[in-house]
Amino acid sequence: MIATLTIQTERWALPRPFTISRGSRTAVEVCTVTLEAGGVQGRGEATPYARYGESPASVEGELALFHQPIPIAELPSRIGALPPGAARNAVDCAWWDWQCKHEGRRIADRLGWPALAPLTTAYTLSVAPPEAMEAAAREAAHRPLLKIKTGGDGVPERLRAVRRGAPGSRLIVDANEAWPEAELPALLHLCAELGYEMVEQPLPAGQDGSLATIDHPVPVYADESFHTAADLPKLEGLYDGVNLKLDKTGGFSEALRVLESLPRHRFQLMVGCMLGTSLAMAPAFVIAQRAGLVDLDAPLLLGSDREAGFRYHGSEMEPPDAALWG
């Protein structure tokens, strides 16, 4: 059987700017791969991320070898030869979707897992002045779990403002590598005082060694410092948990290897995402069945979503439809 792949770059608008420590965006460009073989199609989506030197053009370049028809039996080895990142994620997820549709089996059945259960996702508040973040938190206070973004300045004011706006919500915070190292102990203790449950990537990847020498009054999770299962040993003693994103691991296959490796390293698990549509969230939703924290709210932040996209009831996500993925 011969497989053909097509790659398309799509632009999805955001109804309001989304801001983190590295800047703002008003739209997201995603790369969608469609794999066809034997009259069956599988799809995968990935979001190239500039932080890792990626762009739609770089994804196209990495997948150039797939532009010609390929015997289906050769696909797994060719996918595995790609470096971890968005390109491998898109084609790997398309491969898993194709296998499910070719066999007429849902992904949980293929994995030997129980049927997928609904999950509660965090809802993200982007960086803004403290008074604006307090107002945004108040508007979202009906949601059970809020994730806030911060920059490197004014962090205490933002942490307090969000807690005032959402006194009954569970809160987690993502620093995106931006917190000043000298202020980190005080900021972690403030998070504990305000009832934040987790701090994500407070220091730049590769410059996070001091995490081994300071108290963690709240768990600290690796994001930019963590990509694949091979990273887990070097993160021991620095972090309490890891944020698994398929665009970093390079797809669903590597995410399964992370799940297999985690018990040996005793990290807590969060499953997160880049900005993207429900097609990107669907394989992550499967992995998130094994996670303590879930952050798959990207479709809620878009102006529109794909057909057969996730059904959200507030912050609760229903399992994906077979027409979407898996």
CSV table of C-alpha atoms in Angstrom, one decimal:
chain,number,residue,atom,x,y,z
A,1,MET,CA,0.0,0.0,0.0
A,2,ILE,CA,1.3,3.5,-1.0
A,3,ALA,CA,0.8,6.5,1.2
A,4,THR,CA,0.7,10.1,0.0
A,5,LEU,CA,1.0,13.2,2.3
A,6,THR,CA,-0.2,16.7,1.7
A,7,ILE,CA,0.8,19.6,4.0
A,8,GLN,CA,-1.2,22.8,4.4
A,9,THR,CA,-0.6,25.9,6.4
A,10,GLU,CA,-3.7,27.5,7.9
A,11,ARG,CA,-4.2,30.7,9.8
A,12,TRP,CA,-6.7,30.9,12.6
A,13,ALA,CA,-7.7,34.3,14.1
A,14,LEU,CA,-7.9,35.1,17.8
A,15,PRO,CA,-10.7,37.3,18.9
A,16,ARG,CA,-8.4,39.1,21.3
A,17,PRO,CA,-4.6,39.4,21.6
A,18,PHE,CA,-2.9,36.5,23.4
A,19,THR,CA,0.1,37.7,25.4
A,20,ILE,CA,2.9,35.9,27.2
A,21,SER,CA,6.3,37.0,28.3
A,22,ARG,CA,7.7,36.7,24.8
A,23,GLY,CA,5.1,38.8,23.0
A,24,SER,CA,1.5,39.0,21.7
A,25,ARG,CA,-0.3,37.4,18.8
A,26,THR,CA,-3.6,37.9,17.1
A,27,ALA,CA,-3.6,34.7,15.0
A,28,VAL,CA,-1.9,31.4,14.9
A,29,GLU,CA,-0.5,29.5,11.9
A,30,VAL,CA,-0.8,25.8,12.1
A,31,CYS,CA,0.5,23.1,9.7
A,32,THR,CA,-2.0,20.3,8.9
A,33,VAL,CA,-0.8,17.0,7.4
A,34,THR,CA,-3.2,14.7,5.6
A,35,LEU,CA,-2.1,11.1,5.1
A,36,GLU,CA,-4.0,9.0,2.5
A,37,ALA,CA,-3.5,5.3,1.8
A,38,GLY,CA,-6.0,2.7,0.6
A,39,GLY,CA,-8.8,5.2,0.3
A,40,VAL,CA,-8.5,6.2,4.0
A,41,GLN,CA,-7.3,9.6,5.3
A,42,GLY,CA,-5.6,10.4,8.6
A,43,ARG,CA,-4.9,14.0,9.8
A,44,GLY,CA,-2.5,15.6,12.2
A,45,GLU,CA,-2.0,19.3,13.2
A,46,ALA,CA,1.1,21.0,14.7
A,47,THR,CA,1.9,24.6,15.6
A,48,PRO,CA,5.5,25.7,14.6
A,49,TYR,CA,6.9,27.7,17.5
A,50,ALA,CA,9.5,30.4,17.0
A,51,ARG,CA,11.0,29.8,20.5
A,52,TYR,CA,12.3,26.5,19.1
A,53,GLY,CA,13.4,28.0,15.7
A,54,GLU,CA,10.3,26.7,13.9
A,55,SER,CA,8.0,28.2,11.2
A,56,PRO,CA,5.6,26.9,8.7
A,57,ALA,CA,8.4,27.0,6.1
A,58,SER,CA,10.7,25.0,8.4
A,59,VAL,CA,8.0,22.4,8.9
A,60,GLU,CA,7.5,22.2,5.1
A,61,GLY,CA,11.2,21.7,4.7
A,62,GLU,CA,11.5,18.9,7.3
A,63,LEU,CA,8.6,17.1,5.6
A,64,ALA,CA,10.1,17.5,2.1
A,65,LEU,CA,11.0,13.8,2.0
A,66,PHE,CA,7.3,12.9,2.4
A,67,HIS,CA,6.2,14.8,-0.7
A,68,GLN,CA,6.6,11.7,-2.8
A,69,PRO,CA,4.5,8.5,-2.4
A,70,ILE,CA,5.9,6.2,0.3
A,71,PRO,CA,5.2,2.6,1.0
A,72,ILE,CA,3.0,2.5,4.1
A,73,ALA,CA,5.4,0.1,5.8
A,74,GLU,CA,8.2,2.6,5.6
A,75,LEU,CA,6.3,5.4,7.3
A,76,PRO,CA,7.1,4.6,11.0
A,77,SER,CA,10.9,4.6,10.4
A,78,ARG,CA,10.8,7.8,8.3
A,79,ILE,CA,8.7,9.5,11.0
A,80,GLY,CA,11.1,8.3,13.7
A,81,ALA,CA,14.0,9.8,11.8
A,82,LEU,CA,12.6,13.3,12.1
A,83,PRO,CA,13.8,15.5,15.0
A,84,PRO,CA,11.3,16.1,17.8
A,85,GLY,CA,9.1,19.1,17.1
A,86,ALA,CA,6.1,20.3,15.2
A,87,ALA,CA,6.9,18.6,11.8
A,88,ARG,CA,7.2,15.2,13.4
A,89,ASN,CA,4.2,15.8,15.5
A,90,ALA,CA,1.9,16.6,12.6
A,91,VAL,CA,2.9,13.5,10.5
A,92,ASP,CA,3.0,11.2,13.5
A,93,CYS,CA,-0.5,12.1,14.6
A,94,ALA,CA,-1.7,11.7,11.0
A,95,TRP,CA,-0.2,8.2,11.0
A,96,TRP,CA,-2.0,7.3,14.3
A,97,ASP,CA,-5.3,8.7,13.0
A,98,TRP,CA,-4.9,6.8,9.7
A,99,GLN,CA,-4.3,3.5,11.6
A,100,CYS,CA,-7.5,4.0,13.6
A,101,LYS,CA,-9.6,4.8,10.6
A,102,HIS,CA,-8.1,2.0,8.5
A,103,GLU,CA,-8.8,-0.6,11.2
A,104,GLY,CA,-12.2,1.0,12.2
A,105,ARG,CA,-11.1,1.1,15.9
A,106,ARG,CA,-11.0,4.1,18.3
A,107,ILE,CA,-7.6,5.1,19.7
A,108,ALA,CA,-8.4,3.9,23.3
A,109,ASP,CA,-9.2,0.4,21.9
A,110,ARG,CA,-6.0,0.3,19.9
A,111,LEU,CA,-4.0,1.2,23.0
A,112,GLY,CA,-5.9,-1.3,25.2
A,113,TRP,CA,-7.1,1.6,27.4
A,114,PRO,CA,-10.6,2.2,28.9
A,115,ALA,CA,-12.9,4.4,27.0
A,116,LEU,CA,-11.9,8.0,27.1
A,117,ALA,CA,-13.4,10.1,29.9
A,118,PRO,CA,-14.3,13.8,30.0
A,119,LEU,CA,-11.6,16.1,31.3
A,120,THR,CA,-11.5,19.5,33.0
A,121,THR,CA,-9.1,21.9,31.3
A,122,ALA,CA,-7.4,25.0,32.7
A,123,TYR,CA,-8.4,28.3,31.1
A,124,THR,CA,-5.6,30.7,30.3
A,125,LEU,CA,-5.4,34.4,31.2
A,126,SER,CA,-2.8,36.2,29.2
A,127,VAL,CA,-0.4,38.9,30.5
A,128,ALA,CA,-1.9,42.3,31.1
A,129,PRO,CA,-1.8,45.1,33.7
A,130,PRO,CA,-2.8,43.8,37.1
A,131,GLU,CA,-6.2,45.6,37.0
A,132,ALA,CA,-7.0,44.0,33.6
A,133,MET,CA,-6.0,40.6,34.8
A,134,GLU,CA,-8.2,41.0,37.9
A,135,ALA,CA,-11.1,41.8,35.6
A,136,ALA,CA,-10.4,38.9,33.4
A,137,ALA,CA,-10.1,36.6,36.4
A,138,ARG,CA,-13.4,37.8,37.7
A,139,GLU,CA,-15.1,37.2,34.3
A,140,ALA,CA,-13.6,33.6,34.3
A,141,ALA,CA,-14.1,32.9,38.0
A,142,HIS,CA,-16.9,30.4,37.3
A,143,ARG,CA,-14.2,28.1,35.8
A,144,PRO,CA,-12.7,25.7,38.3
A,145,LEU,CA,-9.0,26.0,37.1
A,146,LEU,CA,-7.3,29.1,35.8
A,147,LYS,CA,-3.8,29.4,34.4
A,148,ILE,CA,-2.2,32.8,34.3
A,149,LYS,CA,0.6,34.1,32.3
A,150,THR,CA,3.1,36.6,33.7
A,151,GLY,CA,6.1,38.5,32.4
A,152,GLY,CA,9.2,39.2,34.4
A,153,ASP,CA,8.1,42.4,36.1
A,154,GLY,CA,5.1,43.2,38.3
A,155,VAL,CA,4.7,39.5,39.1
A,156,PRO,CA,3.5,39.9,42.7
A,157,GLU,CA,0.9,42.4,41.7
A,158,ARG,CA,-0.5,40.1,39.0
A,159,LEU,CA,-0.5,37.1,41.3
A,160,ARG,CA,-2.5,39.0,43.9
A,161,ALA,CA,-4.8,40.6,41.3
A,162,VAL,CA,-5.9,37.3,39.8
A,163,ARG,CA,-6.5,35.8,43.3
A,164,ARG,CA,-8.7,38.8,44.1
A,165,GLY,CA,-10.7,38.3,40.9
A,166,ALA,CA,-11.1,34.6,41.3
A,167,PRO,CA,-11.1,33.8,45.0
A,168,GLY,CA,-12.8,30.4,44.6
A,169,SER,CA,-10.9,29.1,41.5
A,170,ARG,CA,-7.9,26.8,41.5
A,171,LEU,CA,-4.9,28.7,40.1
A,172,ILE,CA,-1.7,27.8,38.4
A,173,VAL,CA,0.9,30.2,36.9
A,174,ASP,CA,3.2,30.0,33.8
A,175,ALA,CA,6.2,32.2,33.8
A,176,ASN,CA,7.5,31.3,30.4
A,177,GLU,CA,11.1,31.5,31.6
A,178,ALA,CA,10.7,35.1,32.6
A,179,TRP,CA,11.0,35.3,36.4
A,180,PRO,CA,14.1,37.0,37.9
A,181,GLU,CA,16.3,34.3,39.5
A,182,ALA,CA,17.0,36.5,42.6
A,183,GLU,CA,13.3,37.0,43.2
A,184,LEU,CA,12.3,33.3,42.7
A,185,PRO,CA,12.3,32.1,46.3
A,186,ALA,CA,10.1,35.0,47.4
A,187,LEU,CA,7.8,34.5,44.4
A,188,LEU,CA,7.4,30.8,45.1
A,189,HIS,CA,6.5,31.5,48.7
A,190,LEU,CA,4.0,34.2,47.6
A,191,CYS,CA,2.4,31.6,45.3
A,192,ALA,CA,2.0,29.2,48.2
A,193,GLU,CA,0.5,32.0,50.4
A,194,LEU,CA,-2.1,32.9,47.7
A,195,GLY,CA,-3.0,29.3,47.1
A,196,TYR,CA,-1.5,28.7,43.7
A,197,GLU,CA,-1.0,25.0,43.0
A,198,MET,CA,1.8,25.0,40.5
A,199,VAL,CA,4.5,27.3,38.9
A,200,GLU,CA,5.5,26.4,35.4
A,201,GLN,CA,9.0,27.1,34.0
A,202,PRO,CA,10.1,30.2,36.1
A,203,LEU,CA,13.7,30.3,34.8
A,204,PRO,CA,15.1,29.9,31.3
A,205,ALA,CA,15.8,26.4,30.0
A,206,GLY,CA,19.5,25.6,30.6
A,207,GLN,CA,19.7,28.3,33.3
A,208,ASP,CA,17.5,26.5,35.9
A,209,GLY,CA,20.1,24.8,38.0
A,210,SER,CA,19.3,26.9,41.1
A,211,LEU,CA,15.9,25.1,41.3
A,212,ALA,CA,17.9,22.3,43.0
A,213,THR,CA,19.0,24.5,45.8
A,214,ILE,CA,15.8,26.4,46.8
A,215,ASP,CA,12.7,25.4,48.6
A,216,HIS,CA,9.6,24.5,46.5
A,217,PRO,CA,6.6,25.5,48.6
A,218,VAL,CA,4.6,24.8,45.5
A,219,PRO,CA,5.4,22.3,42.8
A,220,VAL,CA,7.5,23.6,39.9
A,221,TYR,CA,6.9,22.1,36.4
A,222,ALA,CA,9.3,22.1,33.4
A,223,ASP,CA,7.9,23.2,30.1
A,224,GLU,CA,10.7,24.7,27.9
A,225,SER,CA,13.2,22.5,29.7
A,226,PHE,CA,11.3,19.3,28.8
A,227,HIS,CA,10.7,17.9,25.4
A,228,THR,CA,11.1,14.1,25.2
A,229,ALA,CA,11.6,11.1,27.5
A,230,ALA,CA,15.3,11.5,27.2
A,231,ASP,CA,15.1,14.8,29.1
A,232,LEU,CA,13.6,13.2,32.2
A,233,PRO,CA,16.8,12.1,34.0
A,234,LYS,CA,18.5,15.5,33.8
A,235,LEU,CA,15.4,17.2,35.3
A,236,GLU,CA,15.4,15.1,38.5
A,237,GLY,CA,16.1,17.3,41.5
A,238,LEU,CA,15.2,20.4,39.6
A,239,TYR,CA,11.5,20.0,38.9
A,240,ASP,CA,8.5,18.3,40.5
A,241,GLY,CA,6.6,17.8,37.3
A,242,VAL,CA,6.7,18.2,33.5
A,243,ASN,CA,4.3,19.8,31.0
A,244,LEU,CA,4.0,17.4,28.0
A,245,LYS,CA,3.1,19.1,24.7
A,246,LEU,CA,3.0,17.0,21.5
A,247,ASP,CA,4.6,19.8,19.5
A,248,LYS,CA,7.7,19.5,21.7
A,249,THR,CA,7.8,15.7,22.0
A,250,GLY,CA,7.4,15.3,18.3
A,251,GLY,CA,4.1,13.4,18.4
A,252,PHE,CA,1.8,10.9,19.9
A,253,SER,CA,4.4,8.0,19.7
A,254,GLU,CA,6.9,9.9,21.8
A,255,ALA,CA,4.2,11.0,24.3
A,256,LEU,CA,3.5,7.3,24.9
A,257,ARG,CA,7.2,6.7,25.6
A,258,VAL,CA,7.1,9.6,28.1
A,259,LEU,CA,4.1,7.9,29.9
A,260,GLU,CA,6.1,4.7,30.0
A,261,SER,CA,9.2,6.4,31.5
A,262,LEU,CA,7.5,8.7,34.0
A,263,PRO,CA,7.1,6.1,36.8
A,264,ARG,CA,10.8,5.7,37.0
A,265,HIS,CA,11.3,9.4,37.6
A,266,ARG,CA,8.3,10.2,39.8
A,267,PHE,CA,7.4,13.4,38.1
A,268,GLN,CA,3.9,14.8,38.2
A,269,LEU,CA,2.3,15.1,34.7
A,270,MET,CA,0.6,18.0,33.0
A,271,VAL,CA,-0.5,17.8,29.4
A,272,GLY,CA,-0.6,21.2,27.7
A,273,CYS,CA,-0.7,22.6,24.2
A,274,MET,CA,0.4,25.4,21.8
A,275,LEU,CA,-2.4,27.5,20.3
A,276,GLY,CA,-4.2,25.4,17.8
A,277,THR,CA,-7.5,23.8,16.8
A,278,SER,CA,-9.3,20.8,18.2
A,279,LEU,CA,-7.4,18.6,15.7
A,280,ALA,CA,-4.2,19.3,17.7
A,281,MET,CA,-6.0,18.9,21.0
A,282,ALA,CA,-7.5,15.4,20.2
A,283,PRO,CA,-4.3,13.3,20.5
A,284,ALA,CA,-3.2,15.3,23.5
A,285,PHE,CA,-6.6,14.6,25.1
A,286,VAL,CA,-5.8,10.9,25.0
A,287,ILE,CA,-2.5,11.4,26.7
A,288,ALA,CA,-4.2,13.7,29.2
A,289,GLN,CA,-6.2,10.8,30.5
A,290,ARG,CA,-3.1,9.9,32.5
A,291,ALA,CA,-2.3,13.5,33.7
A,292,GLY,CA,-3.0,15.3,37.0
A,293,LEU,CA,-3.3,18.7,35.3
A,294,VAL,CA,-4.8,19.4,31.8
A,295,ASP,CA,-4.3,22.6,29.8
A,296,LEU,CA,-6.1,22.0,26.5
A,297,ASP,CA,-8.1,25.2,26.2
A,298,ALA,CA,-6.6,26.5,22.9
A,299,PRO,CA,-9.9,26.1,20.9
A,300,LEU,CA,-11.6,28.3,23.5
A,301,LEU,CA,-9.2,31.1,22.7
A,302,LEU,CA,-9.7,31.0,18.9
A,303,GLY,CA,-12.4,32.9,17.0
A,304,SER,CA,-13.6,29.6,15.4
A,305,ASP,CA,-12.7,25.9,15.3
A,306,ARG,CA,-12.8,23.0,13.0
A,307,GLU,CA,-16.0,21.0,12.2
A,308,ALA,CA,-16.5,18.1,14.6
A,309,GLY,CA,-14.3,20.0,17.2
A,310,PHE,CA,-14.3,19.5,20.9
A,311,ARG,CA,-17.5,20.1,22.8
A,312,TYR,CA,-16.7,22.2,25.9
A,313,HIS,CA,-19.2,22.5,28.7
A,314,GLY,CA,-17.6,25.4,30.6
A,315,SER,CA,-14.1,23.9,31.2
A,316,GLU,CA,-15.2,20.3,30.8
A,317,MET,CA,-14.1,18.6,27.5
A,318,GLU,CA,-16.0,15.7,26.1
A,319,PRO,CA,-14.0,12.9,24.3
A,320,PRO,CA,-13.4,13.7,20.6
A,321,ASP,CA,-15.6,12.5,17.8
A,322,ALA,CA,-14.1,9.9,15.5
A,323,ALA,CA,-14.6,12.3,12.6
A,324,LEU,CA,-12.1,14.6,14.3
A,325,TRP,CA,-9.2,12.3,15.2
A,326,GLY,CA,-8.5,8.8,16.4
